[in-house]
Amino acid sequence: MRIPCPFCGERDSQEFSYLGQAGLTRPDPSEPNAQKAFHDYVHIRKNPAGPNNELWLHASGCRSWIVVTRNTLTHEIMGSDYASPFLKVATR
Amino acid sequence: MKYSVLSLIHQAFRGQKDWEPVWRYPEPKDEYDIVLIGGGGHGLATAYYLAKVHGLKNIAVIEKGYLGGGSVGRNTTIVRSNYQEPGNIPFYEWSLKLWEGLEQDFNYNAMMSQRGVLNLYHSDSQRDDYARRGNAMMMHGVPCDLLDKEGVRSIVPFLDFDNARFPIHGGLLQKRGGTARHDAVAWGFARGADSRGVDLLQNTEAKQIRVENGKAIGVETSRGFIKAKKIGIVAAGNTTRIAETAGLKLPIESYVLQAFVSEAIKPLIPNVVTFGAGHFYISQSDKGGLVFGASLDGYSSYAARGNLPGVEDTIEEAMAIMPSISRVKLLRHWGGIMDMSMDGSPIIDKTGIDGLYINCGWCYGGFKATPGSGWCFAHLIATDETHPNAKALRLNRFETGHVIDESGTGAQPNLH
């Protein structure tokens, strides 16, 4: 599997480490339903069979966090982007 | 037909002509009391114990492929109960006790071989950690032995004891652990369930669980709607896909795990050996092939095949403890989909939807749990009570904070 890093171009997947589902937003601890929201944030995942947005770290490269869109059924990679703009617009 | 020495001799003289098919291929009925989604090891074991222990009839197991075609037929066949966490030990020890009487119980040769599981340690601090694990096991009545270097050498003298990076200092041995013939386990449970009237419906894919007014009423399948009073999800790697049709959100992610078998060589490895400085386990099948595996490929996947970095990692670990097998040719390798829970431990529980039960999150340790999982899940479905040995394996433990994190890696399934 080769992953296109938006900074470095296409690189071998072994240069990257995987965190998981992108777009999870840390809940506000002062909200009344914070306990449930934190449970969902830490433990509940969509786990889709198909395209998924994932956070990868280009650990042995530019050390940037990136968001990779990857099909979990075929391992096909459909694109990647910088993580920071994605996180700003991400909703659960 | 009951299998025995007499039936073998009889068939030998009859030219093996009278063996009967081991199970039926029934047409689905419109309605069952209990429908289990998933005809793998755990689903078949659940059906078997529902019929045998609880005397229930009118049960169906629906399976999208063929019986035992998933992870129960794809694993590295290791059976053990050397766990450390309080919620896990009683469950896995109960499962191992069931293994010990399993072949007599279901009258099928599962080739259960208690050849011992040896976990190597490579440093002083790791020895202390293994001593702690051994003490935790013995406090729960599970015997084990902490071996020094010479103790390990007397069992497996061909290891690379003086490896510069990962020298072998000793190991923790569970003598009652070992291996079993994985396919035969599925077949034995299937035969036992079928002969007690359970309908095993192969090539029947569960499409949707139908829920009305907070109660599960049946399963939409590729062969039509099947009504059911109680439904059990035992779908392993595809758990979240079927559970979400009932509106369930689960603390599960699916990952691929690769396993490997080499060409057959003469008897070399007398037991199961695991590498403590990484994650690698190896044993030798009765045919002579070396059967081994390592960690997950590090990213979520539903593709039942792995990638080459996983292969490379596994082979490197093999070379770190057993350089003597470097010239052995790999015969084949394959991947299976694991339902990785967020704490690395399984879930056997109700779901909050009436009549819908779930058995999932076995990560890549489900094979050894097959009889125990079936026993406890059958108990839950039949009595609506959690079995005492599975009382920690609850779905709500993630909300209450009572997670069972055996590896101490947190809610990061790719690291378990």
Coordinates of C-alpha atoms in Angstrom, one line a residue:
Chain A
M1 CA 0.0 0.0 0.0
R2 CA 1.4 3.4 -0.9
I3 CA 0.0 6.6 0.6
P4 CA 0.0 10.0 -1.1
C5 CA 1.3 12.5 1.5
P6 CA 0.1 16.0 0.7
F7 CA 3.6 17.3 1.6
C8 CA 5.9 14.5 0.4
G9 CA 4.1 12.8 -2.4
E10 CA 3.4 9.1 -2.7
R11 CA 5.3 7.1 -0.1
D12 CA 5.4 3.6 1.2
S13 CA 2.8 2.9 3.9
Q14 CA 5.5 1.7 6.3
E15 CA 6.6 5.3 6.7
F16 CA 3.2 6.1 8.3
S17 CA 1.5 5.1 11.5
Y18 CA -2.2 4.8 11.9
L19 CA -4.4 6.4 14.5
G20 CA -7.9 5.6 13.3
Q21 CA -11.1 7.3 12.4
A22 CA -10.7 10.9 11.5
G23 CA -13.3 13.6 12.3
L24 CA -13.9 12.7 16.0
T25 CA -14.4 15.9 17.9
R26 CA -13.4 16.0 21.6
P27 CA -16.6 16.8 23.6
D28 CA -16.9 19.7 25.9
P29 CA -16.5 18.4 29.5
S30 CA -18.8 21.0 30.9
E31 CA -21.8 19.8 28.7
P32 CA -24.5 18.0 30.7
N33 CA -24.2 14.8 28.6
A34 CA -20.4 14.9 28.7
Q35 CA -20.0 11.4 30.2
K36 CA -21.9 9.8 27.4
A37 CA -20.2 12.0 24.8
F38 CA -16.8 11.0 26.1
H39 CA -17.8 7.3 26.0
D40 CA -18.8 7.7 22.4
Y41 CA -15.7 9.7 21.6
V42 CA -13.3 7.2 23.1
H43 CA -14.9 3.9 22.3
I44 CA -17.6 4.1 19.6
R45 CA -16.4 3.8 15.9
K46 CA -18.3 3.8 12.6
N47 CA -16.1 0.9 11.3
P48 CA -17.5 1.2 7.7
A49 CA -16.9 -1.4 5.1
G50 CA -16.0 0.9 2.3
P51 CA -14.5 4.4 2.0
N52 CA -13.4 5.8 5.3
N53 CA -11.5 8.9 6.5
E54 CA -8.5 8.0 8.6
L55 CA -5.8 9.9 10.5
W56 CA -2.3 8.8 9.6
L57 CA 1.0 10.2 10.9
H58 CA 3.8 10.4 8.4
A59 CA 6.2 9.4 11.2
S60 CA 9.2 8.5 9.1
G61 CA 8.8 11.4 6.8
C62 CA 7.5 15.0 7.3
R63 CA 5.9 14.0 10.7
S64 CA 2.6 15.6 9.6
W65 CA -0.8 14.4 10.5
I66 CA -2.8 13.7 7.4
V67 CA -6.3 12.5 6.6
V68 CA -6.4 9.6 4.1
T69 CA -9.6 8.4 2.4
R70 CA -9.2 4.7 2.0
N71 CA -11.6 1.9 1.1
T72 CA -11.4 -0.7 3.9
L73 CA -12.8 -3.4 1.5
T74 CA -10.1 -3.1 -1.1
H75 CA -7.3 -1.0 0.5
E76 CA -7.6 1.4 -2.4
I77 CA -6.6 4.9 -1.5
M78 CA -8.8 7.6 -2.9
G79 CA -7.0 10.7 -1.7
S80 CA -5.4 12.5 1.2
D81 CA -5.4 15.9 2.7
Y82 CA -3.8 18.0 5.5
A83 CA -5.4 17.1 8.8
S84 CA -5.9 20.6 10.2
P85 CA -8.5 22.0 7.8
F86 CA -10.3 18.7 7.9
L87 CA -10.5 18.8 11.7
K88 CA -12.0 22.3 11.7
V89 CA -14.9 21.3 9.5
A90 CA -15.3 17.8 10.9
T91 CA -18.6 16.9 12.5
R92 CA -19.6 13.6 14.2
Chain B
M1 CA -24.1 -42.2 13.7
K2 CA -21.8 -42.4 16.8
Y3 CA -18.1 -42.5 16.0
S4 CA -16.1 -45.1 17.8
V5 CA -13.3 -47.6 17.3
L6 CA -15.9 -50.2 16.4
S7 CA -17.5 -47.9 13.7
L8 CA -14.0 -47.3 12.2
I9 CA -13.2 -51.0 12.0
H10 CA -16.7 -51.8 10.6
Q11 CA -16.3 -49.1 7.9
A12 CA -12.8 -50.3 7.1
F13 CA -14.2 -53.8 6.2
R14 CA -17.1 -52.2 4.3
G15 CA -14.8 -50.2 2.1
Q16 CA -15.8 -46.9 3.9
K17 CA -19.1 -47.0 2.0
D18 CA -21.6 -46.4 4.8
W19 CA -20.5 -43.1 6.2
E20 CA -23.4 -40.7 6.4
P21 CA -23.2 -36.9 5.7
V22 CA -22.3 -35.2 8.9
W23 CA -25.1 -32.6 8.7
R24 CA -28.2 -31.9 6.8
Y25 CA -28.9 -29.1 4.3
P26 CA -32.3 -28.0 5.5
E27 CA -34.6 -25.4 3.9
P28 CA -35.2 -22.4 6.2
K29 CA -38.4 -22.5 8.1
D30 CA -40.5 -19.3 8.4
E31 CA -40.0 -19.0 12.1
Y32 CA -37.5 -20.2 14.8
D33 CA -37.3 -19.7 18.6
I34 CA -33.7 -18.7 18.3
V35 CA -31.7 -17.5 15.2
L36 CA -27.9 -17.2 15.5
I37 CA -26.2 -15.0 12.9
G38 CA -22.9 -16.5 12.0
G39 CA -21.9 -20.2 11.5
G40 CA -18.4 -20.0 12.8
G41 CA -16.9 -21.7 15.8
H42 CA -18.7 -19.5 18.4
G43 CA -22.1 -19.6 16.6
L44 CA -22.0 -23.4 16.2
A45 CA -20.8 -23.9 19.8
T46 CA -23.7 -21.7 21.0
A47 CA -26.2 -23.7 19.0
Y48 CA -24.7 -26.9 20.3
Y49 CA -24.9 -25.9 24.0
L50 CA -28.4 -24.4 23.5
A51 CA -29.6 -27.8 22.3
K52 CA -27.5 -30.0 24.5
V53 CA -27.3 -28.2 27.9
H54 CA -30.5 -26.2 27.8
G55 CA -32.6 -28.8 25.8
L56 CA -33.9 -26.2 23.4
K57 CA -35.3 -27.0 20.0
N58 CA -36.2 -24.9 17.0
I59 CA -32.9 -23.2 16.5
A60 CA -31.3 -22.0 13.3
V61 CA -27.7 -20.9 12.5
I62 CA -27.5 -18.7 9.4
E63 CA -24.2 -18.4 7.7
K64 CA -23.4 -16.4 4.5
G65 CA -20.7 -18.7 3.3
Y66 CA -20.0 -22.3 4.4
L67 CA -19.6 -23.6 8.0
G68 CA -16.3 -22.8 9.5
G69 CA -15.2 -20.8 6.5
G70 CA -14.2 -17.7 8.5
S71 CA -11.8 -17.2 11.3
V72 CA -12.4 -20.6 12.9
G73 CA -10.8 -22.2 9.8
R74 CA -8.1 -19.5 9.5
N75 CA -6.4 -19.3 12.9
T76 CA -3.2 -20.6 14.4
T77 CA -5.1 -23.2 16.5
I78 CA -3.7 -22.2 19.9
V79 CA -5.6 -23.1 23.0
R80 CA -4.6 -21.6 26.4
S81 CA -5.8 -19.7 29.5
N82 CA -2.7 -17.8 30.6
Y83 CA -4.5 -14.5 31.1
Q84 CA -3.9 -11.9 33.8
E85 CA -6.9 -9.7 34.3
P86 CA -9.5 -10.8 36.9
G87 CA -12.4 -10.6 34.4
N88 CA -10.6 -12.8 31.8
I89 CA -9.0 -15.6 33.8
P90 CA -12.2 -17.4 35.1
F91 CA -13.7 -17.2 31.6
Y92 CA -10.7 -18.6 29.7
E93 CA -10.0 -21.2 32.3
W94 CA -13.6 -22.4 32.0
S95 CA -13.1 -22.6 28.3
L96 CA -9.9 -24.6 28.6
K97 CA -11.7 -27.0 31.0
L98 CA -14.4 -27.5 28.3
W99 CA -11.7 -28.1 25.7
E100 CA -10.3 -30.9 27.9
G101 CA -13.5 -32.9 27.7
L102 CA -14.7 -31.6 24.3
E103 CA -13.9 -34.6 22.1
Q104 CA -15.7 -37.0 24.4
D105 CA -18.6 -34.6 24.8
F106 CA -19.3 -34.0 21.1
N107 CA -18.0 -37.4 19.9
Y108 CA -15.6 -36.0 17.3
N109 CA -11.8 -36.0 17.0
A110 CA -10.7 -32.4 17.4
M111 CA -7.1 -33.5 17.8
M112 CA -6.8 -31.5 21.0
S113 CA -3.2 -31.7 22.0
Q114 CA -2.1 -30.3 25.4
R115 CA 1.5 -29.8 24.3
G116 CA 2.1 -26.7 26.4
V117 CA 2.3 -23.0 25.6
L118 CA 5.6 -21.3 26.4
N119 CA 5.8 -17.5 26.5
L120 CA 9.5 -16.4 26.3
Y121 CA 10.8 -13.5 28.3
H122 CA 13.9 -11.5 27.3
S123 CA 14.8 -9.2 30.2
D124 CA 14.7 -9.1 33.9
S125 CA 11.7 -6.7 34.0
Q126 CA 9.8 -9.0 31.6
R127 CA 10.6 -11.9 33.9
D128 CA 9.0 -10.0 36.8
D129 CA 6.0 -9.2 34.6
Y130 CA 5.6 -12.9 33.7
A131 CA 6.0 -13.9 37.4
R132 CA 3.1 -11.5 38.1
R133 CA 1.0 -13.1 35.4
G134 CA 1.8 -16.6 36.7
N135 CA 0.9 -15.6 40.2
A136 CA -2.4 -14.1 39.0
M137 CA -3.1 -17.3 37.2
M138 CA -2.3 -19.5 40.2
M139 CA -4.5 -17.3 42.5
H140 CA -7.3 -18.4 40.2
G141 CA -6.3 -22.1 40.3
V142 CA -4.6 -22.1 36.9
P143 CA -1.3 -24.0 37.1
C144 CA 1.8 -22.7 35.3
D145 CA 5.6 -22.8 35.6
L146 CA 8.1 -20.0 35.5
L147 CA 11.2 -21.4 33.7
D148 CA 14.7 -20.1 33.7
K149 CA 17.0 -20.2 30.6
E150 CA 18.0 -23.8 31.2
G151 CA 14.4 -24.8 31.8
V152 CA 13.5 -23.4 28.4
R153 CA 16.6 -25.0 26.8
S154 CA 15.5 -28.4 28.0
I155 CA 12.3 -28.1 25.9
V156 CA 13.3 -26.1 22.9
P157 CA 17.1 -26.2 22.6
F158 CA 17.2 -24.8 19.1
L159 CA 16.2 -21.2 19.9
D160 CA 18.7 -18.4 19.6
F161 CA 19.3 -18.0 23.3
D162 CA 22.2 -15.5 22.9
N163 CA 20.6 -13.3 20.4
A164 CA 22.4 -9.9 20.7
R165 CA 19.2 -7.8 20.7
F166 CA 16.6 -10.2 22.3
P167 CA 18.4 -12.8 24.4
I168 CA 16.1 -15.5 25.9
H169 CA 16.2 -15.4 29.7
G170 CA 13.4 -17.9 30.3
G171 CA 9.7 -18.4 29.9
L172 CA 6.3 -18.9 31.4
L173 CA 4.9 -22.4 30.6
Q174 CA 1.3 -23.4 30.7
K175 CA 1.4 -27.2 30.3
R176 CA -2.3 -27.6 29.8
G177 CA -2.3 -25.2 26.8
G178 CA -1.7 -26.5 23.3
T179 CA -3.4 -26.8 19.9
A180 CA -6.5 -28.3 18.4
R181 CA -7.5 -29.0 14.8
H182 CA -9.5 -25.9 14.1
D183 CA -11.7 -27.1 11.3
A184 CA -12.6 -30.3 13.3
V185 CA -13.8 -28.1 16.1
A186 CA -16.3 -26.3 13.8
W187 CA -17.3 -29.6 12.3
G188 CA -17.7 -31.3 15.7
F189 CA -19.9 -28.6 17.0
A190 CA -21.9 -28.4 13.7
R191 CA -22.5 -32.2 13.8
G192 CA -23.5 -32.1 17.4
A193 CA -25.9 -29.2 16.9
D194 CA -27.4 -30.7 13.7
S195 CA -28.0 -34.1 15.3
R196 CA -29.9 -32.3 18.0
G197 CA -32.2 -30.7 15.5
V198 CA -30.5 -27.3 14.9
D199 CA -31.0 -26.1 11.3
L200 CA -27.6 -25.0 9.9
L201 CA -28.5 -22.7 7.0
Q202 CA -25.4 -22.2 4.8
N203 CA -25.2 -19.7 1.9
T204 CA -27.8 -17.7 3.8
E205 CA -26.7 -14.1 4.3
A206 CA -28.2 -12.0 7.1
K207 CA -29.1 -8.7 5.4
Q208 CA -31.0 -6.9 8.2
I209 CA -32.2 -7.4 11.7
R210 CA -35.8 -6.2 11.8
V211 CA -36.7 -4.3 15.0
E212 CA -40.2 -3.2 15.9
N213 CA -41.1 -1.2 19.1
G214 CA -37.7 -1.9 20.6
K215 CA -37.9 -5.7 20.1
A216 CA -36.0 -7.8 17.5
I217 CA -38.6 -9.8 15.6
G218 CA -36.6 -11.5 12.8
V219 CA -33.8 -11.5 10.3
E220 CA -34.0 -10.4 6.6
T221 CA -31.8 -12.9 4.8
S222 CA -30.8 -13.7 1.2
R223 CA -33.3 -16.5 1.4
G224 CA -36.2 -14.5 2.7
F225 CA -37.4 -13.2 6.1
I226 CA -37.0 -15.5 9.1
K227 CA -39.0 -14.7 12.1
A228 CA -37.4 -15.3 15.5
K229 CA -38.2 -14.9 19.2
K230 CA -34.5 -14.4 20.1
I231 CA -31.6 -13.4 17.8
G232 CA -27.9 -13.8 18.6
I233 CA -25.2 -11.9 16.7
V234 CA -22.0 -14.0 16.5
A235 CA -20.7 -12.5 13.3
A236 CA -17.0 -11.9 14.3
G237 CA -15.4 -9.4 11.8
N238 CA -18.7 -8.4 10.4
T239 CA -20.4 -7.8 13.7
T240 CA -20.7 -4.0 13.3
R241 CA -22.1 -4.3 9.8
I242 CA -25.0 -6.5 10.9
A243 CA -25.5 -4.8 14.3
E244 CA -25.9 -1.4 12.7
T245 CA -28.9 -2.6 10.8
A246 CA -30.5 -2.9 14.2
G247 CA -29.3 0.6 15.1
L248 CA -26.5 -0.6 17.4
K249 CA -23.2 1.3 17.7
L250 CA -20.4 -0.8 19.1
P251 CA -16.9 -0.3 20.5
I252 CA -15.5 -2.5 17.7
E253 CA -13.2 -2.0 14.7
S254 CA -12.4 -4.6 12.2
Y255 CA -8.7 -5.4 11.3
V256 CA -7.0 -8.0 9.3
L257 CA -4.7 -10.6 10.9
Q258 CA -2.4 -12.7 8.8
A259 CA -1.4 -16.3 9.5
F260 CA 1.2 -18.5 7.9
V261 CA 2.1 -22.1 7.3
S262 CA 5.4 -23.5 6.0
E263 CA 6.2 -26.6 4.1
A264 CA 6.2 -29.8 6.2
I265 CA 9.4 -30.6 8.0
K266 CA 10.3 -33.3 10.4
P267 CA 9.2 -32.9 14.0
L268 CA 11.0 -29.8 15.5
I269 CA 8.8 -27.7 17.7
P270 CA 7.2 -29.8 20.5
N271 CA 4.9 -27.1 21.9
V272 CA 3.7 -23.6 21.2
V273 CA 6.4 -20.9 21.6
T274 CA 5.7 -17.2 21.7
F275 CA 8.3 -14.4 21.3
G276 CA 8.2 -11.9 24.2
A277 CA 10.0 -9.0 22.6
G278 CA 7.5 -8.6 19.9
H279 CA 4.3 -10.5 19.1
F280 CA 4.9 -13.8 17.4
Y281 CA 3.7 -17.4 18.1
I282 CA 4.6 -20.6 16.4
S283 CA 3.8 -24.3 16.6
Q284 CA 4.0 -27.3 14.4
S285 CA 1.0 -29.1 13.0
D286 CA 0.7 -32.9 13.0
K287 CA 1.4 -32.8 9.2
G288 CA 4.7 -31.1 9.9
G289 CA 4.0 -27.5 8.7
L290 CA 5.1 -24.7 11.0
V291 CA 2.0 -22.7 11.8
F292 CA 2.7 -19.1 12.9
G293 CA 1.5 -15.5 13.1
A294 CA 2.2 -12.1 14.6
S295 CA 0.4 -8.8 15.0
L296 CA -2.5 -7.3 13.1
D297 CA -1.8 -5.3 9.9
G298 CA -2.0 -1.9 11.6
Y299 CA -5.1 -0.3 10.0
S300 CA -8.7 -1.2 9.9
S301 CA -9.7 -3.5 7.0
Y302 CA -12.4 -5.8 5.7
A303 CA -10.2 -7.4 3.1
A304 CA -9.5 -11.0 4.0
R305 CA -5.9 -10.6 2.9
G306 CA -2.9 -8.8 4.3
N307 CA -0.1 -6.7 3.0
L308 CA 3.6 -7.4 2.7
P309 CA 4.8 -5.2 5.6
G310 CA 2.9 -7.6 7.9
V311 CA 4.6 -10.6 6.3
E312 CA 8.1 -9.0 6.7
D313 CA 7.4 -8.1 10.3
T314 CA 6.4 -11.7 11.1
I315 CA 9.4 -13.3 9.3
E316 CA 11.7 -10.9 11.2
E317 CA 10.4 -12.0 14.5
A318 CA 10.7 -15.7 13.5
M319 CA 14.3 -15.1 12.6
A320 CA 14.9 -13.4 16.0
I321 CA 14.1 -16.5 18.0
M322 CA 14.5 -19.4 15.4
P323 CA 17.2 -18.6 12.8
S324 CA 17.3 -22.3 12.2
I325 CA 14.1 -22.1 10.1
S326 CA 15.4 -19.4 7.8
R327 CA 15.6 -21.8 4.8
V328 CA 12.1 -23.3 5.4
K329 CA 9.8 -22.3 2.5
L330 CA 6.5 -20.6 3.2
L331 CA 3.7 -22.8 1.9
R332 CA 0.9 -20.2 2.1
H333 CA -0.4 -17.3 4.1
W334 CA -3.8 -15.8 4.4
G335 CA -5.8 -13.1 6.3
G336 CA -8.9 -13.1 8.4
I337 CA -11.1 -10.2 9.7
M338 CA -10.9 -9.7 13.5
D339 CA -13.6 -7.8 15.5
M340 CA -11.2 -5.8 17.6
S341 CA -12.8 -4.4 20.7
M342 CA -11.6 -1.1 22.2
D343 CA -10.0 -2.8 25.3
G344 CA -9.0 -6.1 23.6
S345 CA -11.5 -8.2 25.5
P346 CA -14.7 -9.8 24.4
I347 CA -18.3 -8.9 24.9
I348 CA -21.1 -11.4 25.7
D349 CA -24.2 -9.5 26.6
K350 CA -27.7 -8.3 25.9
T351 CA -28.0 -5.2 23.6
G352 CA -30.7 -3.0 25.0
I353 CA -33.0 -4.3 22.2
D354 CA -35.4 -7.0 23.5
G355 CA -34.6 -10.4 22.1
L356 CA -31.3 -9.3 20.6
Y357 CA -28.0 -10.7 22.1
I358 CA -24.5 -10.1 21.1
N359 CA -21.2 -12.1 21.2
C360 CA -18.3 -10.2 19.7
G361 CA -15.0 -8.4 20.3
W362 CA -12.9 -11.6 20.3
C363 CA -10.0 -9.8 18.7
Y364 CA -7.6 -12.3 17.5
G365 CA -8.0 -14.6 20.5
G366 CA -11.4 -16.2 19.7
F367 CA -10.4 -19.7 18.8
K368 CA -9.3 -20.8 22.3
A369 CA -12.6 -19.3 23.6
T370 CA -14.8 -21.3 21.3
P371 CA -16.4 -23.7 23.8
G372 CA -16.5 -21.2 26.6
S373 CA -18.0 -18.5 24.4
G374 CA -20.6 -20.9 23.2
W375 CA -21.4 -22.1 26.7
C376 CA -21.8 -18.6 28.2
F377 CA -23.7 -17.2 25.2
A378 CA -26.1 -20.2 25.2
H379 CA -26.6 -19.6 28.9
L380 CA -27.4 -15.9 28.3
I381 CA -29.8 -16.6 25.5
A382 CA -31.6 -19.5 27.3
T383 CA -31.9 -17.9 30.7
D384 CA -31.6 -14.2 30.1
E385 CA -28.9 -14.2 32.9
T386 CA -25.2 -13.5 32.4
H387 CA -23.1 -16.7 33.1
P388 CA -21.0 -16.2 36.2
N389 CA -17.8 -16.8 34.2
A390 CA -18.7 -14.1 31.7
K391 CA -19.9 -11.5 34.2
A392 CA -17.1 -9.1 33.4
L393 CA -17.5 -9.3 29.7
R394 CA -20.4 -6.8 29.5
L395 CA -21.1 -4.3 26.8
N396 CA -21.6 -1.4 29.3
R397 CA -18.1 -1.8 30.8
F398 CA -16.9 0.9 28.4
E399 CA -19.4 3.4 29.9
T400 CA -18.7 2.4 33.5
G401 CA -14.9 2.3 33.1
H402 CA -14.6 -1.4 34.0
V403 CA -12.6 -2.1 30.8
I404 CA -10.4 -5.3 30.7
D405 CA -7.3 -4.1 29.0
E406 CA -5.0 -7.1 29.1
S407 CA -2.3 -5.5 27.0
G408 CA -2.5 -2.0 28.6
T409 CA -2.7 -0.1 25.3
G410 CA -5.9 1.8 25.8
A411 CA -8.7 2.3 23.3
Q412 CA -6.4 1.7 20.3
P413 CA -7.4 -1.6 18.7
N414 CA -4.6 -1.7 16.2
L415 CA -2.1 -1.9 19.1
H416 CA -3.8 -4.8 21.1

